[in-house]
Coordinates of C-alpha atoms and ligand atoms in Angstrom, one line a residue:
X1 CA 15.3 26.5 7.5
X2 CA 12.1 25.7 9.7
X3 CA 10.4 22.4 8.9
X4 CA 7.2 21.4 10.1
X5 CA 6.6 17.5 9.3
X6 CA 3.2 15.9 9.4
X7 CA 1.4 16.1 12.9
X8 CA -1.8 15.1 11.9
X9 CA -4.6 13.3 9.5
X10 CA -6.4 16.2 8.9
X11 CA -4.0 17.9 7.1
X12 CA -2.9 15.2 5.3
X13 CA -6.7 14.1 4.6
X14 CA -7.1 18.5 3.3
X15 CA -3.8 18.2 0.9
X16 CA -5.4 14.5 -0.4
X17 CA -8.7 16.3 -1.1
X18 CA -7.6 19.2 -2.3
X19 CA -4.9 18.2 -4.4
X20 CA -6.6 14.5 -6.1
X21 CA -5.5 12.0 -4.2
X22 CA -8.1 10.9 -2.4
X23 CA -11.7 11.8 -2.2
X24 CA -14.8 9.8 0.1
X25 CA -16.2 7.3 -1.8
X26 CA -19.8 8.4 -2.6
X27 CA -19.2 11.8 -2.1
X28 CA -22.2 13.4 -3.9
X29 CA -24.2 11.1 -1.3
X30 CA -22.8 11.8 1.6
X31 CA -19.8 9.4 1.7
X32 CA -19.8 6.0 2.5
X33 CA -18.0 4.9 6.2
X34 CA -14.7 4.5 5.7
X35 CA -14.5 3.8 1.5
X36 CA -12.1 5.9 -0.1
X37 CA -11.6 7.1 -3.2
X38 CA -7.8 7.5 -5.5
X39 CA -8.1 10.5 -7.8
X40 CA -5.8 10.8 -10.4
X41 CA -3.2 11.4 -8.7
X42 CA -3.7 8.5 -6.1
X43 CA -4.1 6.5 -8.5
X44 CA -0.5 7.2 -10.1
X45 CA 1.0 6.8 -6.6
X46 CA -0.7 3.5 -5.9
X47 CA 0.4 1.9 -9.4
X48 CA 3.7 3.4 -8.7
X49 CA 3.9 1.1 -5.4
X50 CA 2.1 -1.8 -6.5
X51 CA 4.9 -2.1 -9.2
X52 CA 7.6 -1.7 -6.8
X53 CA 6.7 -4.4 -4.8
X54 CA 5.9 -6.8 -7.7
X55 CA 9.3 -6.2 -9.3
X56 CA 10.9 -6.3 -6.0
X57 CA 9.1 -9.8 -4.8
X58 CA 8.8 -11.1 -8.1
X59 CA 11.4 -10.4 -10.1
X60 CA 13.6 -12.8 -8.6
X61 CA 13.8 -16.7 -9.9
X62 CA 12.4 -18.3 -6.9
X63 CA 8.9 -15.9 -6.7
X64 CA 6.5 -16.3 -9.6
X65 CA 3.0 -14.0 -9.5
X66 CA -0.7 -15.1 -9.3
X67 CA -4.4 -13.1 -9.7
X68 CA -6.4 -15.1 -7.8
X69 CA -10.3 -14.6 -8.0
X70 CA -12.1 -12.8 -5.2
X71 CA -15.1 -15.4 -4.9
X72 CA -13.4 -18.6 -4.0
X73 CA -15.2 -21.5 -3.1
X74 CA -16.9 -21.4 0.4
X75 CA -15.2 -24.2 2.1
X76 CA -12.1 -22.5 1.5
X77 CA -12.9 -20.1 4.3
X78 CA -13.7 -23.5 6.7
X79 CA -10.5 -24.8 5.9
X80 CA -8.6 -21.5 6.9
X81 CA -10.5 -21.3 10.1
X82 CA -11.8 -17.6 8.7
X83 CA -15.8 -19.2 9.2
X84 CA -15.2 -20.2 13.1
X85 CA -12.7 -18.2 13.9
X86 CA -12.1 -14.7 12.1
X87 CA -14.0 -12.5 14.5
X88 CA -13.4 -9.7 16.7
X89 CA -15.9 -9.2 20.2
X90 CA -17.7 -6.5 19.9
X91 CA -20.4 -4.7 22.5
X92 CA -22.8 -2.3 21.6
X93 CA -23.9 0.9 24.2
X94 CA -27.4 0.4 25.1
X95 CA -28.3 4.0 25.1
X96 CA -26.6 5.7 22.3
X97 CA -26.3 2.5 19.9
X98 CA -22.5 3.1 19.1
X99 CA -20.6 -0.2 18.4
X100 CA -16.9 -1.0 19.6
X101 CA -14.2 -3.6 19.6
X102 CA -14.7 -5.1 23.3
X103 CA -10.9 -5.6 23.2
X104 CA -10.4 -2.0 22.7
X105 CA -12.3 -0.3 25.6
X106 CA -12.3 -0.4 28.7
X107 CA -15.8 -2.0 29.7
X108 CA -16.1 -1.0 32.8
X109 CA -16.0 3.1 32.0
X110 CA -18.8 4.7 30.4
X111 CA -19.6 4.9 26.9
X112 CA -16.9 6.7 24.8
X113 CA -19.5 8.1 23.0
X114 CA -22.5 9.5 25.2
X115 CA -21.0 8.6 28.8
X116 CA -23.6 6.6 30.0
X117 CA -22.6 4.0 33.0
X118 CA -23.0 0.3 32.8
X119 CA -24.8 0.6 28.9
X120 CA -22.7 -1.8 27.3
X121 CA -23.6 -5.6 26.2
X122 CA -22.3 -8.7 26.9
X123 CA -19.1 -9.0 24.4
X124 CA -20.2 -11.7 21.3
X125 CA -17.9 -12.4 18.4
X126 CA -18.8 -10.7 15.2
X127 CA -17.6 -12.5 11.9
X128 CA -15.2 -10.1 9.7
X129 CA -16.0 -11.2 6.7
X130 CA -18.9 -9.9 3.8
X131 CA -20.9 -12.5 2.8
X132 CA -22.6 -12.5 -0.5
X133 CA -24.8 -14.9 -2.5
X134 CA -23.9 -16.6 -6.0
X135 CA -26.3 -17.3 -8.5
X136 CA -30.2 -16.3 -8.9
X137 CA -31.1 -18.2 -6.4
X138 CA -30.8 -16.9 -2.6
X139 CA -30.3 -19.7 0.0
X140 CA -28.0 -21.0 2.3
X141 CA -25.9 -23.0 -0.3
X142 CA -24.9 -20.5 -2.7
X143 CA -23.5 -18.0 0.4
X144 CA -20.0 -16.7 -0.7
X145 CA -17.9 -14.3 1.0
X146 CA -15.2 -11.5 -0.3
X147 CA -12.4 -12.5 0.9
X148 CA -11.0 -11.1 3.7
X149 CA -7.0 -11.9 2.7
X150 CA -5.4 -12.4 -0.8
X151 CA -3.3 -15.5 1.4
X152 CA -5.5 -17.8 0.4
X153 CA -5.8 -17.6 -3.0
X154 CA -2.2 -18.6 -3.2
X155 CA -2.2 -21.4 -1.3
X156 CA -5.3 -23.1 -3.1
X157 CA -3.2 -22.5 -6.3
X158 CA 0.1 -23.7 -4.5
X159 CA -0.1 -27.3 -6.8
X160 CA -0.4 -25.6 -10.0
X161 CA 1.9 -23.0 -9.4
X162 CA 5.1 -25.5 -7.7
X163 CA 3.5 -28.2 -11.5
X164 CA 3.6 -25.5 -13.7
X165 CA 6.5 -23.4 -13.0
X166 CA 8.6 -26.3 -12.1
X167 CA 9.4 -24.9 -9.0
X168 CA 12.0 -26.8 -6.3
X169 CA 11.6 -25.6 -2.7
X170 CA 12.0 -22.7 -1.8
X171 CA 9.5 -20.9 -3.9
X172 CA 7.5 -18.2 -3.5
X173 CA 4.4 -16.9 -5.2
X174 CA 3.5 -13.4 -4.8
X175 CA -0.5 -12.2 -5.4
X176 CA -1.8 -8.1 -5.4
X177 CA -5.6 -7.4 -4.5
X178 CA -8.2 -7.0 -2.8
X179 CA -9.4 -7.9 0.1
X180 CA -12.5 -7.1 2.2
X181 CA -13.4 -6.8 6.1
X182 CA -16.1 -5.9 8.0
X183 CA -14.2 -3.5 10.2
X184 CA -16.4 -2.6 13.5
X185 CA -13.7 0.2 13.8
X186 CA -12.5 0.9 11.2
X187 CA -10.8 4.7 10.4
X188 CA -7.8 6.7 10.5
X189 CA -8.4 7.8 7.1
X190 CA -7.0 4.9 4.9
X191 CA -5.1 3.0 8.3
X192 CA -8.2 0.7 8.4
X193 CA -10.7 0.0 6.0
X194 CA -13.5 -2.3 4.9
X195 CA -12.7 -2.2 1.4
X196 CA -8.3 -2.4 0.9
X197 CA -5.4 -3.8 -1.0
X198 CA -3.1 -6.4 0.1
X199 CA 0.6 -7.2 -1.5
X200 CA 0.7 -11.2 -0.1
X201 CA 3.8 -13.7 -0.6
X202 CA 3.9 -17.1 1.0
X203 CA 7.4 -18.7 0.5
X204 CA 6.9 -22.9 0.6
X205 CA 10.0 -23.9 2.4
X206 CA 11.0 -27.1 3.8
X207 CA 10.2 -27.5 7.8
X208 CA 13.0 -26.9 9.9
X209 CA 14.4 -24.2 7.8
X210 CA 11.5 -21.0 8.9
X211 CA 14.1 -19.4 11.1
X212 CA 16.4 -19.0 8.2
X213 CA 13.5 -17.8 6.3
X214 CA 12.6 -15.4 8.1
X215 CA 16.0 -13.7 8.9
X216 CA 16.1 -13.9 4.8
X217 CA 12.5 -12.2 4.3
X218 CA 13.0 -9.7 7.1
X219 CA 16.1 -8.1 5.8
X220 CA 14.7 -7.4 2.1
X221 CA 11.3 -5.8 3.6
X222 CA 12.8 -3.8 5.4
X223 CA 14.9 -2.5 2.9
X224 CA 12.4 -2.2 0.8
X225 CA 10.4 0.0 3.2
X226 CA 13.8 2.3 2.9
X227 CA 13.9 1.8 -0.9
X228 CA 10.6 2.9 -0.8
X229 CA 11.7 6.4 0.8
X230 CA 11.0 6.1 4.5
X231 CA 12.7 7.5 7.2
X232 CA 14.7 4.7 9.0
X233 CA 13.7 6.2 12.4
X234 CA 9.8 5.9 12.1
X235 CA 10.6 2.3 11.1
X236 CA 10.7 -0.4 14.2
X237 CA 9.9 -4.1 14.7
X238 CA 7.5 -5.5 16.8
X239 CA 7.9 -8.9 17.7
X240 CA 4.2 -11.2 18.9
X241 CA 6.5 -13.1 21.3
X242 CA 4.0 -15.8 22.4
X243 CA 1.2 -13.8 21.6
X244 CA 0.9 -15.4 18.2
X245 CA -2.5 -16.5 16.2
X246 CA -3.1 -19.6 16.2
X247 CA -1.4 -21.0 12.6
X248 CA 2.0 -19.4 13.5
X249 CA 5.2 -20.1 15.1
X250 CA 6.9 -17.0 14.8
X251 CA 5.8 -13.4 13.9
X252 CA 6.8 -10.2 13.3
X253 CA 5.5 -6.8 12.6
X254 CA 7.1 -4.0 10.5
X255 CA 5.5 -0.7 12.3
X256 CA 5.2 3.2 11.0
X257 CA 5.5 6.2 13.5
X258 CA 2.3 7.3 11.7
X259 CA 0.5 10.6 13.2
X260 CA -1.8 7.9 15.6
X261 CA 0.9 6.7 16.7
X262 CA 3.1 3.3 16.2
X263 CA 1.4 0.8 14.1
X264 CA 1.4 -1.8 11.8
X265 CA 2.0 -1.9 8.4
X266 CA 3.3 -5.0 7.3
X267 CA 3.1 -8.3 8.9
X268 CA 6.3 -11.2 8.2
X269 CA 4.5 -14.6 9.9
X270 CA 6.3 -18.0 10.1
X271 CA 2.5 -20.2 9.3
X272 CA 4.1 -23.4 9.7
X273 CA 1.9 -26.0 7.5
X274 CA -1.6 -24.8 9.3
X275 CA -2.8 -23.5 5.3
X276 CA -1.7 -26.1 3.4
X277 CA -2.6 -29.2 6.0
X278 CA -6.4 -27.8 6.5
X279 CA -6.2 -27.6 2.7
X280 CA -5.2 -31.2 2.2
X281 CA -7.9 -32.1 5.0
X282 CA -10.7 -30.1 3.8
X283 CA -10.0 -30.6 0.0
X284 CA -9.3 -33.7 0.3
X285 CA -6.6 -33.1 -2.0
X286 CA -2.5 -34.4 -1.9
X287 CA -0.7 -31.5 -1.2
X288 CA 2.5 -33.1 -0.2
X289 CA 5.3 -31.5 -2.1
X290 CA 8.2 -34.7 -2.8
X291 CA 11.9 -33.9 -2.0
X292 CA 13.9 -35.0 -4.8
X293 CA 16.8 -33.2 -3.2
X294 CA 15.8 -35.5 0.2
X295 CA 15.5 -39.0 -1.2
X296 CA 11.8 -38.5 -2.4
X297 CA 10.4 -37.7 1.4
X298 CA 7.1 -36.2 0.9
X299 CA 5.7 -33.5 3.1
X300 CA 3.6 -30.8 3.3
X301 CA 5.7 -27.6 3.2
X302 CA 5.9 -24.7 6.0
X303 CA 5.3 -21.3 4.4
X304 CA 7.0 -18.2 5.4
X305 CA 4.6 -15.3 5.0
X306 CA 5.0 -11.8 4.1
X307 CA 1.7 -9.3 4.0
X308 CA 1.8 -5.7 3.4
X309 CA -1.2 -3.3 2.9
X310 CA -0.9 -1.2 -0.1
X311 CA -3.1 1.4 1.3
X312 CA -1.3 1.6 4.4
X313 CA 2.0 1.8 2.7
X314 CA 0.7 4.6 1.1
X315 CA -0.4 6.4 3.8
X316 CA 3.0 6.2 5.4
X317 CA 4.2 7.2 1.9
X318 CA 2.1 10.3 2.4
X319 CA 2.6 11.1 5.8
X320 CA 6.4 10.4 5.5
X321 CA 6.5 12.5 2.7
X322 CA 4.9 15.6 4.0
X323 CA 6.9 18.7 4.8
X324 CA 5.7 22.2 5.4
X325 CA 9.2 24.6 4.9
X326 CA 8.8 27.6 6.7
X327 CA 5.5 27.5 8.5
X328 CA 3.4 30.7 8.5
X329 CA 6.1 33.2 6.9
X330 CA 5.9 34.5 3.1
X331 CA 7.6 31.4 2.4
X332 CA 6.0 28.9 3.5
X333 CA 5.8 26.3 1.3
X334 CA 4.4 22.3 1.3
X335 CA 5.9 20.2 0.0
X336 CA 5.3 16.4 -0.7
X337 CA 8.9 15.1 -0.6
X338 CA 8.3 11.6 -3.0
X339 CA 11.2 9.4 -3.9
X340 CA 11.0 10.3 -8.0
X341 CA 9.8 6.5 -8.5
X342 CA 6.8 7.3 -6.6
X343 CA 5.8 11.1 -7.1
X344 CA 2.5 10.9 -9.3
X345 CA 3.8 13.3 -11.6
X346 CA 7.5 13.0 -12.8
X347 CA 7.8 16.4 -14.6
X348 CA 5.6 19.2 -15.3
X349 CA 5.8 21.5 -18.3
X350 CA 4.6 25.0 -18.3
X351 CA 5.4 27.9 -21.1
X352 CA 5.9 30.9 -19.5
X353 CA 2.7 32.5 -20.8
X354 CA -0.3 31.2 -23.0
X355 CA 1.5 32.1 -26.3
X356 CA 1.9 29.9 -29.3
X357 CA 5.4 30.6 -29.8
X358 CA 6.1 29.5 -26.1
X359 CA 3.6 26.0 -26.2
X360 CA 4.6 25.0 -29.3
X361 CA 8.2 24.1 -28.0
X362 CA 6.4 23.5 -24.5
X363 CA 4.0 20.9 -26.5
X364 CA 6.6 18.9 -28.2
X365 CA 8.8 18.5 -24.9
X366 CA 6.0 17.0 -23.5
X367 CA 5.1 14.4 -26.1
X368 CA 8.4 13.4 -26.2
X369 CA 8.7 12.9 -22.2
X370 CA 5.3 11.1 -21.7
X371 CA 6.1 8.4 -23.8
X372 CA 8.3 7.3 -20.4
X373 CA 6.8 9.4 -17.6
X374 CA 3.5 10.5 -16.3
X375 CA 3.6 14.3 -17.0
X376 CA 1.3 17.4 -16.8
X377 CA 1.1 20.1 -18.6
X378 CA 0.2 23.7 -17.1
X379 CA -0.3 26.9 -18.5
X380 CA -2.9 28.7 -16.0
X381 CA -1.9 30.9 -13.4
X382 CA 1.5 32.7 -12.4
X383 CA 4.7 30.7 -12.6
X384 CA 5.1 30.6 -8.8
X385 CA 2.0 29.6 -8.3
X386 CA 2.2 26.9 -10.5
X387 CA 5.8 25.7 -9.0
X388 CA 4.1 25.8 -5.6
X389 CA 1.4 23.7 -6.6
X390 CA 3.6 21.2 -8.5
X391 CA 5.5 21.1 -4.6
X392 CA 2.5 20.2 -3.0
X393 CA 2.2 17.5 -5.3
X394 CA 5.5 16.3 -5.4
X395 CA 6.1 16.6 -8.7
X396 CA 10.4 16.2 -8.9
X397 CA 10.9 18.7 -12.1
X398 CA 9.1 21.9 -13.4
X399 CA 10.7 22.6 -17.4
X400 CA 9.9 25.8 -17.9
X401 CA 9.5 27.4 -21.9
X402 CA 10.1 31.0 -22.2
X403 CA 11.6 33.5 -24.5
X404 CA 14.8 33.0 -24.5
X405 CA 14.1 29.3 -25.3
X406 CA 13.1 31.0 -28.9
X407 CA 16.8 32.4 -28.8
X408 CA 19.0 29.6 -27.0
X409 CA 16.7 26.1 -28.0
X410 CA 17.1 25.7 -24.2
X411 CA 14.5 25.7 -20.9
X412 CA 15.2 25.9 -17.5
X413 CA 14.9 22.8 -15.0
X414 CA 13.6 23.7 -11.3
X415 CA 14.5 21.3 -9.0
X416 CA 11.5 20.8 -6.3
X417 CA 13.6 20.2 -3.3
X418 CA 16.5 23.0 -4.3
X419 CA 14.4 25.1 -6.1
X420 CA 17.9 25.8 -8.1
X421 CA 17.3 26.4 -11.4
X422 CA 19.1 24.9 -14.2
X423 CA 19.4 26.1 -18.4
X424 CA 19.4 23.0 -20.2
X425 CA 19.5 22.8 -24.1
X426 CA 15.8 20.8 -25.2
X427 CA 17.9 18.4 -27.3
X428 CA 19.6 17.4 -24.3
X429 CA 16.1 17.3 -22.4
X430 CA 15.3 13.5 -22.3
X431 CA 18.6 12.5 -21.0
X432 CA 19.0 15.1 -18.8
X433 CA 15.9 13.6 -16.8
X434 CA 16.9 9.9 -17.4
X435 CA 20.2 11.0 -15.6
X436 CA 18.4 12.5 -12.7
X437 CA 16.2 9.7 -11.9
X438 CA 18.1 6.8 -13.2
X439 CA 15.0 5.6 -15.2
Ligands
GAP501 N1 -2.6 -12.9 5.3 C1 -2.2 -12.3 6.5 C2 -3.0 -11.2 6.8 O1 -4.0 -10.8 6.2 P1 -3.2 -9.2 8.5 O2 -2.3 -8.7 9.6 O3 -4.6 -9.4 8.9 O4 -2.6 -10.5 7.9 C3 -1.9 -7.8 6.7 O5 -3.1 -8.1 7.3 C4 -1.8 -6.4 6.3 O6 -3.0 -5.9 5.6 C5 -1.7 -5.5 7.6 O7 -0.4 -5.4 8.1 C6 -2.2 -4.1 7.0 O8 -1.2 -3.4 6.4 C7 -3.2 -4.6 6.0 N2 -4.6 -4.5 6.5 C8 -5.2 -5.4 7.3 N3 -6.5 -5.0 7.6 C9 -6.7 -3.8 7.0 C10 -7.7 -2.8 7.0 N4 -8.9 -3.1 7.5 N5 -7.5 -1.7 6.3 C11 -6.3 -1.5 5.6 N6 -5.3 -2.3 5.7 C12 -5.5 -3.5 6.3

């Protein structure tokens, strides 16, 4: 068979549209730059991802979970260096106004956007992060900012986590949210945003032992990534080398082969005790963690860090999962390829025509197989239609009711990858999916 995988956005950003993943933000507006939207189905996706990495990072005795606040209190970002030191240089084009990333272009060639010579400015750093105001009053004291990484949330809670929890190092503690940039280029659909969700673990561990750490936290996200459904061969590492920011020791990238190319999509940092230490400094707070298992030495601990975007894991979820069979025959058909523990929709349930008889048994099959999976329910339109749409979705399993289900009490099972059909009794319905997908 001819296969056609994913060779660019657009189509992907068409099938997202189209189909209720994701829609502009703002839309009846005109959009907002680079804010997106998760429709329905999106939305399932996204849930279905967010709870695979929390079981998978925290349902494990040494990881326990936060929800930190978004506001935090403004020194925090002093301590963290995200005030001085979170900025990108950026030039704008004299003539046409356009803004980029000085560290992007190539300065001395004329504007990307209108080609005029010699039009840029002198490169000055611009700060990342949104700043907001607290309370009625507007001046410089109540200034707040979104914050521009869930990280720190988790270390300002590190003491009441480590007091709480009881917890002997190494511990982690694991924190989903959001988390806000100023982007001056941002795009690429959902690659790079202003508005996005991080999936953040720090793992306090005693210094001296990061390398060991690491190798630990580098095998399990990897796997994960593959867990996840990922081809193994648009996975690679990228290592920073000595190209590393300025609180780490050791860093490493976990990249996509997305349809822009190779880029990041998860970041595993060795952050030494840069957090905590400016924490302790700043706050003027004892954040020393004593070593009962090391004669009572107190120190501050070295945190191993592990930092995946949600959205951008779902883009590679999307793009990964993306197949066209057949391109431009009678048979063409798309078809979003999902691990079942991701696909929006687990099953969908059609009777063959609108016809009591048929949706009566059609209705009950799918009260009974909600109660565990997210399922729709589709009577409009011919059956092949109908299993072609459920492809493009990536819906695992179409049940279908028709008359002989009023003869046999059974329904027929299409699988979305085989198309082969299956007769299986309704009775034996539930367990028949339970089997397939193993939850
Ligand atoms: N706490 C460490 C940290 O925030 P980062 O490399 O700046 O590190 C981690 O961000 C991850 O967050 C990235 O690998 C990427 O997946 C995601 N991310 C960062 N900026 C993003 C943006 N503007 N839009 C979407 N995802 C973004």
């Amino acid at each position: 068979m001819d296969i056609k995988k994913l060779d660019n956005m657009q189509d992907l950003v068409s099938l997202c549209k189209r189909r209720g993943f994701i829609f502009q933000s703002s839309e009846i507006y005109g959009g907002l730059g680079s804010c997106w939207d998760y429709g329905p189905l999106g939305v399932e996706l996204k849930n279905n991802i967010k709870d695979s990495w929390w079981k998978a990072m925290t349902y494990r005795e040494e990881v326990e979970g936060v929800d930190a606040s978004i506001l935090m209190h403004p020194q925090v970002w002093k301590a963290s260096g995200h005030v001085d030191g979170f900025s990108d240089p950026l030039v704008d084009c004299k003539e046409c106004k356009s803004r980029f990333r000085a560290d992007k272009i190539d300065l001395d060639a004329p504007c990307p956007s209108c080609k005029a010579e010699d039009s840029f400015t002198e490169p000055r750093d611009f700060n990342l992060m949104f700043e907001t105001t607290m309370g009625p009053v507007k001046d410089s004291g109540s200034t707040v900012y979104l914050r521009p990484e869930t990280a720190q949330g988790i270390f300002t809670n590190f003491l009441n986590v480590q007091s709480t929890m009881r917890k002997k190092l190494p511990f982690g503690i694991a924190q989903i949210g959001k988390a806000f940039r100023n982007e001056i280029t941002p795009g690429n659909f959902i690659f790079r945003t202003r508005e996005f969700e991080q999936m953040e673990m720090q793992y306090f561990i005693k210094p001296g032992t990061q390398d060991e750490a690491m190798k630990k936290w580098k095998e399990i996200r990897w796997q994960w990534h593959l867990d996840q459904g990922l081809d193994e061969d648009k996975l690679r590492w990228h290592d920073h080398g000595s190209e590393l920011a300025h609180y780490a020791d050791a860093a490493f990238d976990i990249e996509y082969h997305f349809p822009i190319g190779w880029d990041e999509m998860e970041g595993i940092h060795s952050r030494t005790d840069f957090d905590l230490g400016r924490h302790a400094e700043h706050s003027g707070k004892n954040l020393n963690y004593v070593d009962q298992a090391d004669g009572n030495k107190k120190y501050i601990p070295y945190v191993l860090e592990t930092s995946v975007g949600c959205d951008r894991h779902l883009l590679a979820i999307l793009c990964n999962a993306y197949r066209v069979e057949n391109p431009e025959t009678k048979e063409e058909r798309v078809v979003m390829g999902f691990k079942p523990k991701m696909a929006p929709i687990k099953v969908a349930i059609m009777p063959l025509m609108k016809k009591p008889e048929l949706e009566t048994h059609a209705r009950s099959i799918l009260e009974d197989l909600q109660k565990n999976y997210k399922c729709e329910y589709d009577v409009a339109g011919s059956i092949g239609k109908r299993y072609r749409r459920q492809d493009e979705i990536g819906t695992p399993y179409c049940i279908t009711v028709d008359y002989d289900t009023l003869e046999d009490n059974a329904v027929t099972v299409r699988d979305r990858d085989s198309m082969a059909q299956e007769r299986v009794k309704i009775s034996e319905i539930r367990q028949y999916i339970l089997n397939k997908f193993g939850f």
